[in-house]
Coordinates of C-alpha atoms and ligand atoms in Angstrom, one line a residue:
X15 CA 87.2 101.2 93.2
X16 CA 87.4 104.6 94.9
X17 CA 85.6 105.9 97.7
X18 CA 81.9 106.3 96.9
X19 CA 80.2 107.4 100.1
X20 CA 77.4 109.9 100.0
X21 CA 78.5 111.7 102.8
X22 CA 80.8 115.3 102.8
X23 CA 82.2 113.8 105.8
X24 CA 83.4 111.1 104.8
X25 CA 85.0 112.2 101.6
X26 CA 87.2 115.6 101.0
X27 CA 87.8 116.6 97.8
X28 CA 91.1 118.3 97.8
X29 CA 93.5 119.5 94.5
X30 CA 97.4 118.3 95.1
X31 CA 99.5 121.0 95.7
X32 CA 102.0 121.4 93.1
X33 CA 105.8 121.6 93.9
X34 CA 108.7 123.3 91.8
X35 CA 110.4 121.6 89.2
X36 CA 109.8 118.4 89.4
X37 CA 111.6 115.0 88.3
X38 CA 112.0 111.4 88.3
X39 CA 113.5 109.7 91.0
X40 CA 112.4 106.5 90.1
X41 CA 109.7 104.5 87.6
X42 CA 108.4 100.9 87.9
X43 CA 107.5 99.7 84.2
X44 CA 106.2 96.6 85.9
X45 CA 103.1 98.9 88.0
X46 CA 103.1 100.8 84.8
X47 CA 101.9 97.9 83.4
X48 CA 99.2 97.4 85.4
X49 CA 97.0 100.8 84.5
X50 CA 98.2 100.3 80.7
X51 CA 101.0 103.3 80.6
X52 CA 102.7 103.2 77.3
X53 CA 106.7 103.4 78.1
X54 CA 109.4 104.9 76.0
X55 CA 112.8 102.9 75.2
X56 CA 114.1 104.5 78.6
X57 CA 111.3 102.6 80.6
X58 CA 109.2 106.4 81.2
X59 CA 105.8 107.3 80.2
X60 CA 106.0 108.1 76.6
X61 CA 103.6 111.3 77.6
X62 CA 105.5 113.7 79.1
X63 CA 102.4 115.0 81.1
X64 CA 102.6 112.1 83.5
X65 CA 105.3 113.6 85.1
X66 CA 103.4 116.5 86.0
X67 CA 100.0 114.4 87.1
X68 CA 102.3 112.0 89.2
X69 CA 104.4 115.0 91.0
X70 CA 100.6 116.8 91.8
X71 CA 101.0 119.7 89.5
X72 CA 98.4 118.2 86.8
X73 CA 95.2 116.3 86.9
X74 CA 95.4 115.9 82.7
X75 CA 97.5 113.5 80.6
X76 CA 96.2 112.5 77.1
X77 CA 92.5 111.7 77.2
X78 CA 92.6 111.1 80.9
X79 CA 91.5 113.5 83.2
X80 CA 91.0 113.3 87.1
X81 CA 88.7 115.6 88.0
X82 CA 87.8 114.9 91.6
X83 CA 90.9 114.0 93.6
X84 CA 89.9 113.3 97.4
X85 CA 91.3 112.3 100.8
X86 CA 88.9 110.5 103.0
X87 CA 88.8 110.7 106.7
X88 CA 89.6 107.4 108.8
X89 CA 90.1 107.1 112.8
X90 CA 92.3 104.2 114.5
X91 CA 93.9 102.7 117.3
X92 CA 98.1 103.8 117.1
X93 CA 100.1 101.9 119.5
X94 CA 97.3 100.0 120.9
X95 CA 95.4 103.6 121.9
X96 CA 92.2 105.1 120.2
X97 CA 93.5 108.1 118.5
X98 CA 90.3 109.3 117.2
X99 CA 90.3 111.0 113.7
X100 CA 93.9 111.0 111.6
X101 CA 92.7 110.1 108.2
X102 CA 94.7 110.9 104.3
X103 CA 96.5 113.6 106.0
X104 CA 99.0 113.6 103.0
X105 CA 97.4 110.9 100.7
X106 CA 95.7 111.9 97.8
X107 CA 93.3 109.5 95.6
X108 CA 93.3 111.0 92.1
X109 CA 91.3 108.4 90.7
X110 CA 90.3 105.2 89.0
X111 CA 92.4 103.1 86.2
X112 CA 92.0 99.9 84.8
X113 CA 90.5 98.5 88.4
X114 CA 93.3 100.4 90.4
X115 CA 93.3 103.5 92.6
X116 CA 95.8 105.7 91.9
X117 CA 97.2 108.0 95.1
X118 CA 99.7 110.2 95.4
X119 CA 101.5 110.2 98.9
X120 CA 103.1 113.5 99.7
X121 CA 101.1 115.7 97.6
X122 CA 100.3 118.4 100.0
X123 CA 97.9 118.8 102.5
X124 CA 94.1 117.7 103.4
X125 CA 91.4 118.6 105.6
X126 CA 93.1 115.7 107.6
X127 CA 96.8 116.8 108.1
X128 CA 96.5 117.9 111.6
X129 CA 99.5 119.5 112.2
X130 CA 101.4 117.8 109.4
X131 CA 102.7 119.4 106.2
X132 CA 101.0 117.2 103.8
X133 CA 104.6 115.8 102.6
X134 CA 106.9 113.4 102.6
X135 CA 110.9 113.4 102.0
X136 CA 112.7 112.0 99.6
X137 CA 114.6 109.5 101.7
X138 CA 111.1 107.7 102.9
X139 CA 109.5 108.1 99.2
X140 CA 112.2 106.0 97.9
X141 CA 112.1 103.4 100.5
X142 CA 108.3 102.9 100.1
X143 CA 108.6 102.7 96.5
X144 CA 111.2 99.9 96.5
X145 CA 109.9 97.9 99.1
X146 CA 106.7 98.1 97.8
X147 CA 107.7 96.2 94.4
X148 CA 110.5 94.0 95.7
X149 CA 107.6 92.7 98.3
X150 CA 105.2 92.4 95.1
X151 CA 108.4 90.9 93.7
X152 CA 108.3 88.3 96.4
X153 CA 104.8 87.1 95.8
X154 CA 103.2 88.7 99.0
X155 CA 100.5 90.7 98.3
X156 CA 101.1 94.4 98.7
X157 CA 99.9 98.1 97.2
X158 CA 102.2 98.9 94.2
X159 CA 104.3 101.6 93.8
X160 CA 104.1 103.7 90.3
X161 CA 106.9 106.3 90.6
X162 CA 108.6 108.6 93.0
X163 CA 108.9 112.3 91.8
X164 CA 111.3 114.5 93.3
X165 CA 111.6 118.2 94.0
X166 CA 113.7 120.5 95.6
X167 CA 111.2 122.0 97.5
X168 CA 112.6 121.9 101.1
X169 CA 110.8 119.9 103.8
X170 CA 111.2 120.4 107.3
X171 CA 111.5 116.8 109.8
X172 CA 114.7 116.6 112.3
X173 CA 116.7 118.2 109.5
X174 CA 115.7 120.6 106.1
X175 CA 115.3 117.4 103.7
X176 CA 113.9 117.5 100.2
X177 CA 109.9 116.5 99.1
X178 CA 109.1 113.5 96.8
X179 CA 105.4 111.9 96.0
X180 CA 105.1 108.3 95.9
X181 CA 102.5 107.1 93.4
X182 CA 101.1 104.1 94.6
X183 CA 98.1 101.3 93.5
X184 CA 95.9 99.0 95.5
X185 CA 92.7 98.4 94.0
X186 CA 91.6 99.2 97.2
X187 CA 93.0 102.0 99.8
X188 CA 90.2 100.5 102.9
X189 CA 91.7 100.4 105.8
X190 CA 90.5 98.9 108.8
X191 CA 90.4 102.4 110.2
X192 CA 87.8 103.2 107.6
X193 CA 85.4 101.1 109.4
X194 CA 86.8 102.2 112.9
X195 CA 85.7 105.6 112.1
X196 CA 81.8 105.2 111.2
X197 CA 82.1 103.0 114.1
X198 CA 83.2 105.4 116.5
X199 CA 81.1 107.9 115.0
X200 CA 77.6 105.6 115.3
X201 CA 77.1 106.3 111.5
X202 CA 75.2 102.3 110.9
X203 CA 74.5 104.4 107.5
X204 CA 77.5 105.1 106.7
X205 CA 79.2 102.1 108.0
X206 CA 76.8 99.6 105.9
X207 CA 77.6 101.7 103.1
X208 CA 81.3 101.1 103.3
X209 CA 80.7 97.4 104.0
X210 CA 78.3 97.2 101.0
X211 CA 80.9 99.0 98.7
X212 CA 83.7 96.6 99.9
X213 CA 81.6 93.6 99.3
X214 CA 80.5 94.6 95.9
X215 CA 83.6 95.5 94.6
X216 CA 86.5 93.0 96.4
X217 CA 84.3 90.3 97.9
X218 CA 81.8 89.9 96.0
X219 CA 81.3 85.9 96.8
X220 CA 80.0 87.3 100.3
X221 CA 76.9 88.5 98.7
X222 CA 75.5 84.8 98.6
X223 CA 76.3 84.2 102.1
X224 CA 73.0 84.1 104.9
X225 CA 75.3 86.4 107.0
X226 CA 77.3 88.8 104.2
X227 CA 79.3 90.9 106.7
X228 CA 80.2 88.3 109.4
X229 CA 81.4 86.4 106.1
X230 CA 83.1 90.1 105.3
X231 CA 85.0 89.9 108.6
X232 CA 85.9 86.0 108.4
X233 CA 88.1 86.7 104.8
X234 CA 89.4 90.2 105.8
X235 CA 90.8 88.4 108.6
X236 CA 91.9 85.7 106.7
X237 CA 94.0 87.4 104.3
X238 CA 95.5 89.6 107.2
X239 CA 96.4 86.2 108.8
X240 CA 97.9 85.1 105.7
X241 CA 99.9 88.0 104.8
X242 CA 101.6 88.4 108.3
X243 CA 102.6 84.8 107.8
X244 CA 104.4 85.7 104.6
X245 CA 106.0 88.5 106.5
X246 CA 107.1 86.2 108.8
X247 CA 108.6 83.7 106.1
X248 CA 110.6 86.6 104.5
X249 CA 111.4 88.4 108.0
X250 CA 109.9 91.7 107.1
X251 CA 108.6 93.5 110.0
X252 CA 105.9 96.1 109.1
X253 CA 107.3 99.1 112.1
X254 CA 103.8 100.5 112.7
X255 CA 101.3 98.3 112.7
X256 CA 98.4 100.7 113.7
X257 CA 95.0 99.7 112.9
X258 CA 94.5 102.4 110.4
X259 CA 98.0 100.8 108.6
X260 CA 95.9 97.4 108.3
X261 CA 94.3 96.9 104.6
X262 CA 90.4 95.3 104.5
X263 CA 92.2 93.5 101.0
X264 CA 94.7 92.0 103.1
X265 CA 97.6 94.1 101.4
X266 CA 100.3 95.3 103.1
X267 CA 100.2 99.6 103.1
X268 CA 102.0 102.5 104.7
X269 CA 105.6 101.4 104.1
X270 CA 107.3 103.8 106.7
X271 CA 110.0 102.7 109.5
X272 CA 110.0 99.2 107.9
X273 CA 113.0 96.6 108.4
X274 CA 113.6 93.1 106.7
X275 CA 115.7 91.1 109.7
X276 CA 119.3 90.5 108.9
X277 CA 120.8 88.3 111.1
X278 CA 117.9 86.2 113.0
X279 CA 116.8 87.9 116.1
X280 CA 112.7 86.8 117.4
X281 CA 112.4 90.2 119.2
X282 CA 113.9 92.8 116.4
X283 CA 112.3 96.0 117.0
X284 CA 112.7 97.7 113.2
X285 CA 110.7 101.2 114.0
X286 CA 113.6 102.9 116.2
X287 CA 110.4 105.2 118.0
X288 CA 108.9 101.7 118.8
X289 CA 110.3 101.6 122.5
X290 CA 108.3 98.9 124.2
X291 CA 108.9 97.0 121.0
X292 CA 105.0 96.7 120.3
X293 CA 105.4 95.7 116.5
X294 CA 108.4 94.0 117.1
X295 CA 109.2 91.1 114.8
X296 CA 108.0 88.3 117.0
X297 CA 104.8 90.4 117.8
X298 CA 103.4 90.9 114.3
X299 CA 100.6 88.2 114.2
X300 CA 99.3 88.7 117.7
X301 CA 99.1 92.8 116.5
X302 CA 97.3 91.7 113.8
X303 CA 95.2 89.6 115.8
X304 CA 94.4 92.4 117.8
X305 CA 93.3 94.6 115.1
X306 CA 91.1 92.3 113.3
X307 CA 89.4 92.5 116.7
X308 CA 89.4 96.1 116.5
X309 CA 87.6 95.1 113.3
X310 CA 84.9 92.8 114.5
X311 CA 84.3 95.5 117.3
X312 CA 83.7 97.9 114.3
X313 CA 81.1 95.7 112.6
X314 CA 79.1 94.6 115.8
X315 CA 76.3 97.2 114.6
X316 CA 76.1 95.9 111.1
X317 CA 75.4 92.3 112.8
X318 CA 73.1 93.4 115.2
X319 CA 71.1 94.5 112.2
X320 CA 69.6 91.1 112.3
X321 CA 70.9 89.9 116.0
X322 CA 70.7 90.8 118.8
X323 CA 73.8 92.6 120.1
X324 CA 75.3 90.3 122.1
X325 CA 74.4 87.4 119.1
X326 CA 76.5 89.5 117.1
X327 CA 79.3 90.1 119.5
X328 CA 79.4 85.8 119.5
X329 CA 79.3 85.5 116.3
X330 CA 82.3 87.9 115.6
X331 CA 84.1 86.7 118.7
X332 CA 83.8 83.1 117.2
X333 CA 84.9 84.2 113.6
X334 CA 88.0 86.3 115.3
X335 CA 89.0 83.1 117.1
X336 CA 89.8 81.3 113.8
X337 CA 92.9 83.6 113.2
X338 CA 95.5 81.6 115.3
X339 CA 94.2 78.7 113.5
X340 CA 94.7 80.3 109.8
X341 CA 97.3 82.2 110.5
X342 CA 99.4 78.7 111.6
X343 CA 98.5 76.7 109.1
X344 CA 99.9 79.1 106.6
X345 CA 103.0 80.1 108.8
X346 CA 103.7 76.4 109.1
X347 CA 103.1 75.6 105.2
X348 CA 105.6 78.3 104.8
X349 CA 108.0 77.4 106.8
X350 CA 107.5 73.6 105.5
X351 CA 108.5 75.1 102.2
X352 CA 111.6 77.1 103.4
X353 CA 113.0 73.5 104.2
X354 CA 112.2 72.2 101.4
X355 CA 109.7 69.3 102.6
X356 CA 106.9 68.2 100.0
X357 CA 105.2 66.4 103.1
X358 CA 103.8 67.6 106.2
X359 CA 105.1 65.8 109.6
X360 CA 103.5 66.9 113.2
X361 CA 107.4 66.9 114.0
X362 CA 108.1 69.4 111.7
X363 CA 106.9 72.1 113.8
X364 CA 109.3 71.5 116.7
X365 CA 112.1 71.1 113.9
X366 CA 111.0 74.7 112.7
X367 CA 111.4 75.7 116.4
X368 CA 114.4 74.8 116.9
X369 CA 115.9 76.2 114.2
X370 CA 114.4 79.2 114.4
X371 CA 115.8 79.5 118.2
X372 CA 119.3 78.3 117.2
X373 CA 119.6 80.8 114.5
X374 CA 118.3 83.7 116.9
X375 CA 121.0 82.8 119.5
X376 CA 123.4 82.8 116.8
X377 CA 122.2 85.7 115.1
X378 CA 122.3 83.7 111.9
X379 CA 121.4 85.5 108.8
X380 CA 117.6 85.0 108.0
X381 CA 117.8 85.5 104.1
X382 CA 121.1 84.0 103.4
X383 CA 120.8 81.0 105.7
X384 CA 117.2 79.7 104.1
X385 CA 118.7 80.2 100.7
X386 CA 121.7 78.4 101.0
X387 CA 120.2 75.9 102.3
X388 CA 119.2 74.7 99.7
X389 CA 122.8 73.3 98.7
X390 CA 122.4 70.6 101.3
X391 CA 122.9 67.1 100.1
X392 CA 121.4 63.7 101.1
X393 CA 125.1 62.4 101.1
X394 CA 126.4 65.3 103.0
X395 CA 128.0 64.2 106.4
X396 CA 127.3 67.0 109.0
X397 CA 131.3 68.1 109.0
X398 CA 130.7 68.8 105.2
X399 CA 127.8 71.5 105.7
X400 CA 129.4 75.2 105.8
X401 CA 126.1 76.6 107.1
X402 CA 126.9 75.0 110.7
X403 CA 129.8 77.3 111.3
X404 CA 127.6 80.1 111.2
X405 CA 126.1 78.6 115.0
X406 CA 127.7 79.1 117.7
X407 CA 126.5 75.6 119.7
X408 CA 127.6 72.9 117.7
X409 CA 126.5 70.4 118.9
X410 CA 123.0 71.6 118.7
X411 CA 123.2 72.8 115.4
X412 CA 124.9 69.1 114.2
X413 CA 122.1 67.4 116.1
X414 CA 119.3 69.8 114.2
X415 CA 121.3 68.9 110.5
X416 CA 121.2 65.1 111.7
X417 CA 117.5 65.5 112.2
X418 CA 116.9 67.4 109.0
X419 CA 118.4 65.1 107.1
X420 CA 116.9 62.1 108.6
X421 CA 113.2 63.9 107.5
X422 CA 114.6 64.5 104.1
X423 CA 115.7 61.5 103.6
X424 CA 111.8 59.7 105.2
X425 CA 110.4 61.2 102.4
X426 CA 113.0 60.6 99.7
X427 CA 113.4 63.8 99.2
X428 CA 115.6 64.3 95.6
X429 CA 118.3 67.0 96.2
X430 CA 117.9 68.2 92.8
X431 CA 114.1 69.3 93.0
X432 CA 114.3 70.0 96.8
X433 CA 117.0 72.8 95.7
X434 CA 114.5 74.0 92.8
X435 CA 111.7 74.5 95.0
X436 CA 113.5 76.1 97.6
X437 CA 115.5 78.7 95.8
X438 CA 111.4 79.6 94.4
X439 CA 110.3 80.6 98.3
X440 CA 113.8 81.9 99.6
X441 CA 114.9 84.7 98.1
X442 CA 118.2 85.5 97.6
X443 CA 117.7 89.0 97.9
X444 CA 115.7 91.3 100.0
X445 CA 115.7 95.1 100.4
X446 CA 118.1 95.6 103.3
X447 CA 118.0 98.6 105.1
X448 CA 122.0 99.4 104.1
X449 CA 120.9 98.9 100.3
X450 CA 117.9 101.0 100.6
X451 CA 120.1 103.8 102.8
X452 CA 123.1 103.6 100.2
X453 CA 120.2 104.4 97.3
X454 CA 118.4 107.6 99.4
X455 CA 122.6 108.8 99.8
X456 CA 122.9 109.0 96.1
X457 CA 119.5 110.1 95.5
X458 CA 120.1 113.0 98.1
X459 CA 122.6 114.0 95.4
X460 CA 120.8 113.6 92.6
X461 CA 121.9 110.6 91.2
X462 CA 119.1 107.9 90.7
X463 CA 120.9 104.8 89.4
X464 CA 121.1 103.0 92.3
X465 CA 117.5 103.2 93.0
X466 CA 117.0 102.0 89.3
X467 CA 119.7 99.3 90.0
X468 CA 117.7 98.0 93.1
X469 CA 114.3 97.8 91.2
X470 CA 115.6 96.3 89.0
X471 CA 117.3 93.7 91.2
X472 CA 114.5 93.5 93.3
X473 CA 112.3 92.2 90.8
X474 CA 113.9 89.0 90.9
X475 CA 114.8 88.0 94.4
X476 CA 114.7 84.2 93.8
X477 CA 117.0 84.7 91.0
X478 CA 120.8 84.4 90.8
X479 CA 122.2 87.3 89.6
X480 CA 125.7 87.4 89.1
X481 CA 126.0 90.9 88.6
X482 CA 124.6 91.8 92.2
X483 CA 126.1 89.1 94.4
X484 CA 127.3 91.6 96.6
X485 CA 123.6 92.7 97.2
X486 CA 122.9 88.8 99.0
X487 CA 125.7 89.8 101.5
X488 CA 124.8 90.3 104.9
X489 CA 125.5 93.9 106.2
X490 CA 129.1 94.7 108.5
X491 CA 127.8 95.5 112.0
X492 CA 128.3 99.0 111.7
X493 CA 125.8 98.8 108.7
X494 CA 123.6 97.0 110.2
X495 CA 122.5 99.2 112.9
X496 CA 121.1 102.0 110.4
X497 CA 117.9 103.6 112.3
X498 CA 114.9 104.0 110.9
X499 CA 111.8 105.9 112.5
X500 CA 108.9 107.3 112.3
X501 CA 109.6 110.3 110.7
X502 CA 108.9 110.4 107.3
Ligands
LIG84 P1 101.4 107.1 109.5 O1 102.1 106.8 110.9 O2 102.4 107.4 108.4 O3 100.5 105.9 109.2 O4 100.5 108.4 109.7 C1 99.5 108.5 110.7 C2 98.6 109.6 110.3 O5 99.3 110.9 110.3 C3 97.9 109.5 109.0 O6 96.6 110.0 109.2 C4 98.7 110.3 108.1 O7 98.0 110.8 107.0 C5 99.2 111.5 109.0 N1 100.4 112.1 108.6 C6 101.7 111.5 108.7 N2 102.6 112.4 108.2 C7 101.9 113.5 107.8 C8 102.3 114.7 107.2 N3 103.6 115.0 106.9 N4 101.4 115.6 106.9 C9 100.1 115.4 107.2 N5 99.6 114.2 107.8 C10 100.6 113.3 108.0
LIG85 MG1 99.4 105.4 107.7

């Protein structure tokens, strides 16, 4: 639910700036969905007025009416260094539906846009508003994207691009930088407050606990461990993992210089302004690590409510510690599951290892070589499975397909529903940078199929799709090597 502190300083209320002639760049009937939009045959809200409300030139369509858009102020850590206040410096909440939060990213500017513009470009619009869905497509929880409206108002980054506004959903838009900031501040008011909101609202079960916020922290964390082992498991790497990036629902937000690994390599860096590789692919759960600790050192007042402070800072230091612990246990039933085992074996882990290191010196495919996969046989004879030409040590890859099969086979595994389960964890398809980049080309020129065409794909990545094989086809080198940064 949205923002409810008392305080002027916590909470801006601020109108959208409208933009010239706006249109549709792209729809999601399936977020549409989830705040009850009536759709027309061509998948768009039947009332025209949405159009206006979602590009920020309207706060009225039929009997709804948000009347006090805000942007609230947040503080974090960005590239492992306190950056004091930032806060929605182009995010604007309009308001409640049906248990969601509706904000429009790009709408103009806030109290908090620093030096920034308040607006974001087409090109990054549409890559948030894909990836958003295809990642809710792939079952890893996520903020939704409604819509992306386009204008030709020019906006200025490296080059004169055009603006867009990304509607997007979460039932909560708490970041971890929201507590960071009463935190830094010394507000204990305030910072209850949001606690107490968070609780109420999205863990409500911490109410009955003898210690409500250190519970608070425990499944915040949680969740984040969770979800970064589902990143893992697909290879998405988030690009800016900054503290006030990191949702208290455990959602992945702020889609910006985002990359989903092509061929396997541990230390992919996707954010091309991410020199020292800090939120590089192999880094992701130890960043996260680090900013539920940024977390627990935001809630240390709320504990020492009832503790002393350095009580508190045990308890929290304790309740930090089981990260590692959740976040493996989900990484490695994750990775269980990409193979296809219904058992759990303490050899599996080194099995997982060595695969994951033979397909990194091979540069192997991440997506394609999970799913295909699949299409190994009890019966096969290692000579017989294509997959192994992809390595470049033979021998070592033979030896790990011996292996595999030999654990397969312990647990009389049945190639039939081995092959069903996995194609239901690895997807066939994924958002590729090149598929994303081909989309934004077209849009640039006004045409919006392509962007309709990936949706629509995208909301299906475990199934075949004949029409789209090409989309499950790694990139050619030169394609690969697209750059993405942090301009947005
Ligand atoms: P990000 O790296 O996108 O998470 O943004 C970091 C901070 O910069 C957030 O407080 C954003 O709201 C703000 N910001 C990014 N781009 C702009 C912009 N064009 N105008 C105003 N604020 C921005
Ligand atoms: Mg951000």
């Amino acid at each position: 639910m949205a923002f409810t502190l008392s305080g002027a300083d916590a909470i801006h209320p601020v109108l959208p700036s409208p933009v010239p002639a706006p249109y549709w760049v792209g729809f999601s009937p399936s977020a549409a969905k989830l705040i009850d939009i009536p759709l027309n045959a061509a998948g768009l809200p039947q009332d025209p007025a949405w159009l206006a409300v979602l590009a920020g030139n309207s706060l009225d369509v039929g009997s709804l009416q948000f009347s006090h858009p805000i942007a609230t102020a947040y503080s974090g850590h960005q590239f492992g260094v306190w950056a004091g206040q930032l806060g929605d410096g182009r995010a604007i909440l309009l308001g409640d539906i049906a248990g969601q939060e509706l904000q429009l990213k790009g709408a103009g500017k806030t109290r908090y846009s620093r030096m920034g513009d308040g607006r974001a470009v087409l090109r990054s619009s549409i890559r948030e508003f894909l990836c958003s869905e295809a990642m809710h497509s792939l079952g890893i929880p996520t903020s939704r994207a409604l819509s992306v409206v386009g204008s030709d108002l020019a906006v200025r980054r490296e080059a004169v691009e055009t603006a867009a506004i990304c509607a997007r959903l979460a039932p909560s838009f708490i970041r971890i930088g929201h507590f960071e900031h009463y935190a830094a501040l010394q507000n204990v008011e305030r910072l209850k407050e949001l606690a107490d909101l968070l609780v109420k609202d999205h863990y409500p079960d911490c109410q009955s606990s003898n210690e409500p916020y250190l519970e608070l922290f425990k499944q915040i964390s949680a969740r984040n461990a969770k979800l970064v082992a589902q990143w893992q498991a697909v290879g998405f790497c988030h690009g800016v993992l900054n503290s006030d990036n990191i949702s208290a629902l455990g959602l992945t937000i702020d889609y910006g210089p985002f990359g989903f690994l092509d061929h396997f390599q541990i230390d992919h860096i996707c954010n091309h302004s991410d020199q020292g590789g800090r939120y590089a692919y192999h880094r992701q759960p130890q960043i996260m690590h680090w900013n539920m600790a940024c977390l627990a050192s935001a809630l240390i007042p709320l504990l020492a409510l009832n503790h002393s402070e350095e009580e508190a800072q045990t308890l929290l230091k304790e309740a930090l510690d089981e990260f590692s612990t959740i976040y493996a246990q989900a990484w490695q039933a994750l990775f269980r599951s990409k193979l296809g085992f219904s058992s759990s074996e303490d050899d599996d882990i080194q099995l997982i290892e060595r695969l994951l290191q033979a397909m990194h010196d091979s540069r192997v495919d991440f997506t394609n070589f999970f799913r295909n996969l699949s299409s190994v046989s009890l019966s096969s004879t290692i000579d017989s499975i294509a997959l192994r030409n992809d390595f470049i040590d033979r021998p070592l890859i033979d030896q790990w397909f011996t292996d595999y099969l030999v654990r397969l086979r312990a647990e009389s595994s049945d190639d039939l529903q081995r092959k069903h389960r996995m194609n239901l964890v690895n997807p066939k398809y994924i958002l590729r940078n090149h598929l994303a980049q081909a989309a934004i080309e077209q849009a640039q020129k006004k045409d919006f199929s392509e962007v309709a065409r990936l949706l629509k794909l995208l909301q299906n990545p475990f199934d075949e799709q004949a029409q789209f094989q090409a989309y499950a086809i790694a990139p050619p080198p030169n394609l690969a090597a697209i750059e993405v940064s942090c301009s947005s």
